[in-house]
Amino acid sequence: MLPSETAAQHKMQLREKPTVHVDGFLYSDEQVDSLCEEGAMSRNYCLSCGSFKTAPLDFISHSFSVSELQFLFQNVLPDLSGRTVVDVGSRLGAVLYGGYVYSSASRLIGLELSEDFVRLQNDILHKYRLADRIQVFHANVCTQQVLLQDTDVLIMNNVFEYFIEPSEQIGAWKFIMQTFRKRGSLLVTVPSLQESLDALQVPLPPGWVEELSVDYNVYLGRDTDPEYLRQIHLYRVF
Ligand SMILES: C[S@@+](CC[C@H](N)C(=O)[O-])C[C@H]1O[C@@H](n2cnc3c(N)ncnc32)[C@H](O)[C@@H]1O
């Protein structure tokens, strides 16, 4: 996380159990295990200092891991040839790089509020020559009406909860529900739409989207936690 992400750091401190952020795109579970074995980090926290009374820490990632990206593009979404994918809140760019490698999408567009993360993503696009299919914009999704009206696949991985205030979250969801309306286009959310909207007491507009079934019983190696995959939901715009 960036030092400038004070609101998100604060939100994490408000969680019920002590929580650490380990970015799932940058560190696999195996790497975290090695760091724990070396003593560089811990999966537990002390309940009563100096004793053996410890409890597991909660871990949170603000990015999809590589195996989640592989699952998303190879098992959840259809062939994306000729399609435009938009990742709302593209952060490190994980979804964009995953889409570049694991799909045939023609355009992969990232929208990101943080200027520092936009700079980082543009450095990566330049360094690894990915700019032929990927573009990143420093923009609030709520300013992107024209783009959203023409988007085929919209990806929203827990975009708002830690990063903007509830009143702004409500405004952003309403904007998306009014704007992302192209018939047959796909929406991927983590967690489910129901869970995100219920928390904000925003009703899901009837007739906007239908949920499509996803086969979660795919083996992607022992590093993949099926519980994380089950958080990925797919919808189609009516
Ligand atoms: C959980 S991260 C998503 C990371 C990435 N999409 C992935 O799956 O790996 C959420 C990101 O959304 C950004 N964000 C939050 N609200 C936004 C908004 N209204 N418009 C654009 N970006 C936003 C935050 O700055 C943060 O970097």
PDB file of C-alpha atoms in Angstrom, residues 77-167:
ATOM      1  CA  LEU A  77     -15.292 -15.121 -18.857  1.00  0.00           C
ATOM      2  CA  PRO A  78     -15.980 -16.237 -22.456  1.00  0.00           C
ATOM      3  CA  ASP A  79     -13.647 -15.599 -25.411  1.00  0.00           C
ATOM      4  CA  LEU A  80     -12.986 -11.846 -25.342  1.00  0.00           C
ATOM      5  CA  SER A  81     -11.721 -11.371 -28.927  1.00  0.00           C
ATOM      6  CA  GLY A  82     -12.784  -7.919 -30.142  1.00  0.00           C
ATOM      7  CA  ARG A  83     -14.044  -6.953 -26.659  1.00  0.00           C
ATOM      8  CA  THR A  84     -13.261  -4.024 -24.366  1.00  0.00           C
ATOM      9  CA  VAL A  85     -12.586  -4.806 -20.714  1.00  0.00           C
ATOM     10  CA  VAL A  86     -12.611  -2.039 -18.088  1.00  0.00           C
ATOM     11  CA  ASP A  87     -11.127  -2.582 -14.622  1.00  0.00           C
ATOM     12  CA  VAL A  88     -12.589  -0.083 -12.165  1.00  0.00           C
ATOM     13  CA  GLY A  89      -9.799   0.787  -9.717  1.00  0.00           C
ATOM     14  CA  SER A  90      -6.875  -0.854 -11.525  1.00  0.00           C
ATOM     15  CA  ARG A  91      -4.332  -0.207  -8.709  1.00  0.00           C
ATOM     16  CA  LEU A  92      -1.124  -2.200  -9.583  1.00  0.00           C
ATOM     17  CA  GLY A  93      -2.656  -3.209 -12.934  1.00  0.00           C
ATOM     18  CA  ALA A  94      -3.025  -6.910 -12.031  1.00  0.00           C
ATOM     19  CA  VAL A  95      -6.315  -7.363 -13.953  1.00  0.00           C
ATOM     20  CA  LEU A  96      -4.911  -5.606 -17.014  1.00  0.00           C
ATOM     21  CA  TYR A  97      -1.730  -7.716 -17.131  1.00  0.00           C
ATOM     22  CA  GLY A  98      -3.766 -10.877 -16.404  1.00  0.00           C
ATOM     23  CA  GLY A  99      -6.182  -9.992 -19.223  1.00  0.00           C
ATOM     24  CA  TYR A 100      -3.251  -9.360 -21.570  1.00  0.00           C
ATOM     25  CA  VAL A 101      -1.734 -12.786 -20.890  1.00  0.00           C
ATOM     26  CA  TYR A 102      -4.793 -14.971 -20.293  1.00  0.00           C
ATOM     27  CA  SER A 103      -7.354 -13.468 -22.735  1.00  0.00           C
ATOM     28  CA  SER A 104      -7.693 -12.180 -26.293  1.00  0.00           C
ATOM     29  CA  ALA A 105      -9.457  -8.948 -25.248  1.00  0.00           C
ATOM     30  CA  SER A 106      -8.724  -6.200 -27.802  1.00  0.00           C
ATOM     31  CA  ARG A 107      -8.654  -3.385 -25.245  1.00  0.00           C
ATOM     32  CA  LEU A 108      -7.973  -3.521 -21.526  1.00  0.00           C
ATOM     33  CA  ILE A 109      -8.615  -0.204 -19.802  1.00  0.00           C
ATOM     34  CA  GLY A 110      -7.804   0.653 -16.205  1.00  0.00           C
ATOM     35  CA  LEU A 111      -9.410   3.521 -14.279  1.00  0.00           C
ATOM     36  CA  GLU A 112      -7.625   4.541 -11.095  1.00  0.00           C
ATOM     37  CA  LEU A 113      -8.109   7.385  -8.590  1.00  0.00           C
ATOM     38  CA  SER A 114      -4.530   7.323  -7.298  1.00  0.00           C
ATOM     39  CA  GLU A 115      -2.084   9.222  -9.487  1.00  0.00           C
ATOM     40  CA  ASP A 116       0.848   7.266  -8.018  1.00  0.00           C
ATOM     41  CA  PHE A 117      -0.665   3.932  -9.031  1.00  0.00           C
ATOM     42  CA  VAL A 118      -1.416   5.287 -12.540  1.00  0.00           C
ATOM     43  CA  ARG A 119       2.247   6.262 -12.882  1.00  0.00           C
ATOM     44  CA  LEU A 120       3.351   2.824 -11.679  1.00  0.00           C
ATOM     45  CA  GLN A 121       1.049   1.057 -14.177  1.00  0.00           C
ATOM     46  CA  ASN A 122       2.243   3.264 -17.036  1.00  0.00           C
ATOM     47  CA  ASP A 123       5.879   2.452 -16.154  1.00  0.00           C
ATOM     48  CA  ILE A 124       5.033  -1.266 -16.340  1.00  0.00           C
ATOM     49  CA  LEU A 125       3.162  -0.862 -19.676  1.00  0.00           C
ATOM     50  CA  HIS A 126       6.193   0.907 -21.104  1.00  0.00           C
ATOM     51  CA  LYS A 127       8.790  -1.467 -19.594  1.00  0.00           C
ATOM     52  CA  TYR A 128       7.062  -4.664 -20.772  1.00  0.00           C
ATOM     53  CA  ARG A 129       5.613  -3.195 -24.017  1.00  0.00           C
ATOM     54  CA  LEU A 130       1.967  -3.840 -23.131  1.00  0.00           C
ATOM     55  CA  ALA A 131       0.555  -0.545 -24.390  1.00  0.00           C
ATOM     56  CA  ASP A 132      -0.727  -2.029 -27.668  1.00  0.00           C
ATOM     57  CA  ARG A 133      -3.774  -3.428 -25.794  1.00  0.00           C
ATOM     58  CA  ILE A 134      -3.687  -1.755 -22.348  1.00  0.00           C
ATOM     59  CA  GLN A 135      -4.457   1.860 -21.402  1.00  0.00           C
ATOM     60  CA  VAL A 136      -4.701   3.385 -17.938  1.00  0.00           C
ATOM     61  CA  PHE A 137      -6.572   6.574 -17.088  1.00  0.00           C
ATOM     62  CA  HIS A 138      -6.228   8.671 -13.958  1.00  0.00           C
ATOM     63  CA  ALA A 139      -9.979   9.037 -13.445  1.00  0.00           C
ATOM     64  CA  ASN A 140     -12.885   8.521 -11.107  1.00  0.00           C
ATOM     65  CA  VAL A 141     -15.191   5.950 -12.713  1.00  0.00           C
ATOM     66  CA  CYS A 142     -18.071   8.413 -12.248  1.00  0.00           C
ATOM     67  CA  THR A 143     -16.584  10.678 -14.965  1.00  0.00           C
ATOM     68  CA  GLN A 144     -16.441   7.879 -17.572  1.00  0.00           C
ATOM     69  CA  GLN A 145     -19.976   7.811 -18.982  1.00  0.00           C
ATOM     70  CA  VAL A 146     -19.004   7.406 -22.646  1.00  0.00           C
ATOM     71  CA  LEU A 147     -16.519   4.638 -21.893  1.00  0.00           C
ATOM     72  CA  LEU A 148     -18.917   2.655 -19.679  1.00  0.00           C
ATOM     73  CA  GLN A 149     -21.692   2.872 -22.284  1.00  0.00           C
ATOM     74  CA  ASP A 150     -19.397   1.031 -24.718  1.00  0.00           C
ATOM     75  CA  THR A 151     -17.762  -1.450 -22.306  1.00  0.00           C
ATOM     76  CA  ASP A 152     -18.208  -5.196 -22.876  1.00  0.00           C
ATOM     77  CA  VAL A 153     -16.790  -6.431 -19.563  1.00  0.00           C
ATOM     78  CA  LEU A 154     -16.664  -4.369 -16.377  1.00  0.00           C
ATOM     79  CA  ILE A 155     -14.538  -5.695 -13.529  1.00  0.00           C
ATOM     80  CA  MET A 156     -15.045  -4.511  -9.951  1.00  0.00           C
ATOM     81  CA  ASN A 157     -12.847  -6.233  -7.354  1.00  0.00           C
ATOM     82  CA  ASN A 158     -13.927  -4.744  -4.006  1.00  0.00           C
ATOM     83  CA  VAL A 159     -13.290  -1.318  -5.485  1.00  0.00           C
ATOM     84  CA  PHE A 160     -14.942   1.093  -3.122  1.00  0.00           C
ATOM     85  CA  GLU A 161     -15.233  -0.352   0.402  1.00  0.00           C
ATOM     86  CA  TYR A 162     -11.759   0.610   1.685  1.00  0.00           C
ATOM     87  CA  PHE A 163     -11.123   3.598  -0.530  1.00  0.00           C
ATOM     88  CA  ILE A 164     -14.073   5.979  -0.565  1.00  0.00           C
ATOM     89  CA  GLU A 165     -16.730   7.095   1.924  1.00  0.00           C
ATOM     90  CA  PRO A 166     -20.128   5.316   1.983  1.00  0.00           C
ATOM     91  CA  SER A 167     -21.940   8.356   0.505  1.00  0.00           C
TER      92      SER A 167
END
